[in-house]
Amino acid sequence: LDEGVKNGSLWVACVCSGPIQGIAGYALARIMESSGHLAQIDVSPTFMRKGIGSALVKRVIGWAKETGLKALWLPTFEQIP
């Protein structure tokens, strides 16, 4: 995550109002071989089904466009390593 903070490619979603508040999720992207890679994305189970994951993905897509990247990849795994 330190890499994302330094490079401006880490986004944190916070819920700051309502009965339950806190960090709702985050997304971490990287540039690899002139393409963007959404390396990590996570939403807390408490905040799922509220559009937070979609908002994070949209922000990463915006970052990729702003950075001039031609592609954005989301690696997936059959089993989480």
PDB file of N, CA, C and O in Angstrom, residues 13 16 18 21 26-28 33-34 36 39 42 47 56 62-65 67-68 70 77-81:
ATOM      1  N   ALA A  13     -12.129   4.539   0.456  1.00  0.00           N
ATOM      2  CA  ALA A  13     -13.511   4.994   0.592  1.00  0.00           C
ATOM      3  C   ALA A  13     -13.871   5.007   2.074  1.00  0.00           C
ATOM      4  O   ALA A  13     -13.701   4.007   2.758  1.00  0.00           O
ATOM      5  N   CYS A  16     -18.497   8.674   6.455  1.00  0.00           N
ATOM      6  CA  CYS A  16     -18.285   9.647   7.523  1.00  0.00           C
ATOM      7  C   CYS A  16     -19.579  10.129   8.176  1.00  0.00           C
ATOM      8  O   CYS A  16     -19.562  11.068   8.954  1.00  0.00           O
ATOM      9  N   GLY A  18     -23.808   8.744   9.439  1.00  0.00           N
ATOM     10  CA  GLY A  18     -24.687   7.606   9.668  1.00  0.00           C
ATOM     11  C   GLY A  18     -24.288   6.844  10.911  1.00  0.00           C
ATOM     12  O   GLY A  18     -23.293   7.161  11.564  1.00  0.00           O
ATOM     13  N   GLN A  21     -19.708   4.211  10.814  1.00  0.00           N
ATOM     14  CA  GLN A  21     -18.728   5.030  10.113  1.00  0.00           C
ATOM     15  C   GLN A  21     -17.393   4.313  10.086  1.00  0.00           C
ATOM     16  O   GLN A  21     -17.117   3.458  10.916  1.00  0.00           O
ATOM     17  N   TYR A  26     -11.025  -0.002  -0.257  1.00  0.00           N
ATOM     18  CA  TYR A  26      -9.879   0.640  -0.910  1.00  0.00           C
ATOM     19  C   TYR A  26      -9.621  -0.027  -2.252  1.00  0.00           C
ATOM     20  O   TYR A  26     -10.061  -1.142  -2.520  1.00  0.00           O
ATOM     21  N   ALA A  27      -8.886   0.694  -3.087  1.00  0.00           N
ATOM     22  CA  ALA A  27      -8.415   0.154  -4.365  1.00  0.00           C
ATOM     23  C   ALA A  27      -6.960   0.584  -4.545  1.00  0.00           C
ATOM     24  O   ALA A  27      -6.591   1.709  -4.205  1.00  0.00           O
ATOM     25  N   LEU A  28      -6.163  -0.312  -5.063  1.00  0.00           N
ATOM     26  CA  LEU A  28      -4.751  -0.058  -5.328  1.00  0.00           C
ATOM     27  C   LEU A  28      -4.461  -0.429  -6.775  1.00  0.00           C
ATOM     28  O   LEU A  28      -4.771  -1.539  -7.201  1.00  0.00           O
ATOM     29  N   GLU A  33       4.181  -2.173 -17.554  1.00  0.00           N
ATOM     30  CA  GLU A  33       4.358  -2.274 -19.003  1.00  0.00           C
ATOM     31  C   GLU A  33       3.347  -1.404 -19.749  1.00  0.00           C
ATOM     32  O   GLU A  33       2.680  -1.858 -20.662  1.00  0.00           O
ATOM     33  N   SER A  34       3.208  -0.171 -19.344  1.00  0.00           N
ATOM     34  CA  SER A  34       2.353   0.854 -19.954  1.00  0.00           C
ATOM     35  C   SER A  34       0.855   0.565 -19.878  1.00  0.00           C
ATOM     36  O   SER A  34       0.064   1.185 -20.575  1.00  0.00           O
ATOM     37  N   GLY A  36      -2.465  -0.126 -16.995  1.00  0.00           N
ATOM     38  CA  GLY A  36      -2.869  -0.057 -15.607  1.00  0.00           C
ATOM     39  C   GLY A  36      -3.304  -1.421 -15.125  1.00  0.00           C
ATOM     40  O   GLY A  36      -3.879  -2.211 -15.881  1.00  0.00           O
ATOM     41  N   ALA A  39      -4.612  -3.811  -8.909  1.00  0.00           N
ATOM     42  CA  ALA A  39      -3.922  -4.872  -8.177  1.00  0.00           C
ATOM     43  C   ALA A  39      -4.740  -5.395  -6.996  1.00  0.00           C
ATOM     44  O   ALA A  39      -4.711  -6.591  -6.709  1.00  0.00           O
ATOM     45  N   ASP A  42     -10.989  -3.960  -2.277  1.00  0.00           N
ATOM     46  CA  ASP A  42     -11.671  -4.638  -1.183  1.00  0.00           C
ATOM     47  C   ASP A  42     -12.711  -3.687  -0.591  1.00  0.00           C
ATOM     48  O   ASP A  42     -12.457  -2.491  -0.461  1.00  0.00           O
ATOM     49  N   PHE A  47     -20.130  -2.672   4.533  1.00  0.00           N
ATOM     50  CA  PHE A  47     -20.506  -1.640   3.574  1.00  0.00           C
ATOM     51  C   PHE A  47     -20.798  -2.177   2.171  1.00  0.00           C
ATOM     52  O   PHE A  47     -20.946  -1.399   1.231  1.00  0.00           O
ATOM     53  N   LEU A  56     -15.167   2.863  -6.506  1.00  0.00           N
ATOM     54  CA  LEU A  56     -13.708   2.695  -6.520  1.00  0.00           C
ATOM     55  C   LEU A  56     -13.223   2.294  -7.913  1.00  0.00           C
ATOM     56  O   LEU A  56     -12.234   2.835  -8.407  1.00  0.00           O
ATOM     57  N   GLY A  62     -10.908   6.336 -14.120  1.00  0.00           N
ATOM     58  CA  GLY A  62     -10.587   7.746 -14.332  1.00  0.00           C
ATOM     59  C   GLY A  62      -9.101   8.009 -14.233  1.00  0.00           C
ATOM     60  O   GLY A  62      -8.520   8.749 -15.047  1.00  0.00           O
ATOM     61  N   TRP A  63      -8.457   7.410 -13.239  1.00  0.00           N
ATOM     62  CA  TRP A  63      -7.006   7.551 -13.071  1.00  0.00           C
ATOM     63  C   TRP A  63      -6.274   7.031 -14.298  1.00  0.00           C
ATOM     64  O   TRP A  63      -5.344   7.665 -14.784  1.00  0.00           O
ATOM     65  N   ALA A  64      -6.697   5.874 -14.804  1.00  0.00           N
ATOM     66  CA  ALA A  64      -6.040   5.284 -15.981  1.00  0.00           C
ATOM     67  C   ALA A  64      -6.157   6.230 -17.175  1.00  0.00           C
ATOM     68  O   ALA A  64      -5.188   6.442 -17.911  1.00  0.00           O
ATOM     69  N   LYS A  65      -7.334   6.825 -17.367  1.00  0.00           N
ATOM     70  CA  LYS A  65      -7.528   7.770 -18.466  1.00  0.00           C
ATOM     71  C   LYS A  65      -6.677   9.019 -18.273  1.00  0.00           C
ATOM     72  O   LYS A  65      -6.025   9.493 -19.202  1.00  0.00           O
ATOM     73  N   THR A  67      -3.972   9.312 -16.679  1.00  0.00           N
ATOM     74  CA  THR A  67      -2.565   8.949 -16.799  1.00  0.00           C
ATOM     75  C   THR A  67      -2.179   8.652 -18.242  1.00  0.00           C
ATOM     76  O   THR A  67      -1.006   8.553 -18.569  1.00  0.00           O
ATOM     77  N   GLY A  68      -3.176   8.508 -19.114  1.00  0.00           N
ATOM     78  CA  GLY A  68      -2.911   8.229 -20.523  1.00  0.00           C
ATOM     79  C   GLY A  68      -2.683   6.767 -20.834  1.00  0.00           C
ATOM     80  O   GLY A  68      -2.128   6.424 -21.881  1.00  0.00           O
ATOM     81  N   LYS A  70      -3.549   3.075 -22.033  1.00  0.00           N
ATOM     82  CA  LYS A  70      -4.420   2.553 -23.096  1.00  0.00           C
ATOM     83  C   LYS A  70      -5.237   1.343 -22.653  1.00  0.00           C
ATOM     84  O   LYS A  70      -6.211   0.978 -23.297  1.00  0.00           O
ATOM     85  N   PHE A  77      -8.013 -14.511  -9.791  1.00  0.00           N
ATOM     86  CA  PHE A  77      -7.424 -15.783  -9.395  1.00  0.00           C
ATOM     87  C   PHE A  77      -8.538 -16.773  -9.109  1.00  0.00           C
ATOM     88  O   PHE A  77      -9.579 -16.416  -8.575  1.00  0.00           O
ATOM     89  N   GLU A  78      -8.286 -18.021  -9.463  1.00  0.00           N
ATOM     90  CA  GLU A  78      -9.239 -19.071  -9.121  1.00  0.00           C
ATOM     91  C   GLU A  78      -9.288 -19.250  -7.613  1.00  0.00           C
ATOM     92  O   GLU A  78     -10.327 -19.438  -7.019  1.00  0.00           O
ATOM     93  N   GLN A  79      -8.111 -19.174  -6.987  1.00  0.00           N
ATOM     94  CA  GLN A  79      -8.009 -19.242  -5.526  1.00  0.00           C
ATOM     95  C   GLN A  79      -7.148 -18.075  -5.081  1.00  0.00           C
ATOM     96  O   GLN A  79      -6.147 -17.747  -5.737  1.00  0.00           O
ATOM     97  N   ILE A  80      -7.521 -17.447  -3.993  1.00  0.00           N
ATOM     98  CA  ILE A  80      -6.739 -16.314  -3.482  1.00  0.00           C
ATOM     99  C   ILE A  80      -5.446 -16.858  -2.896  1.00  0.00           C
ATOM    100  O   ILE A  80      -5.474 -17.744  -2.044  1.00  0.00           O
ATOM    101  N   PRO A  81      -4.302 -16.322  -3.380  1.00  0.00           N
ATOM    102  CA  PRO A  81      -3.016 -16.826  -2.874  1.00  0.00           C
ATOM    103  C   PRO A  81      -2.750 -16.441  -1.429  1.00  0.00           C
ATOM    104  O   PRO A  81      -3.292 -15.543  -0.913  1.00  0.00           O
TER     105      PRO A  81
END
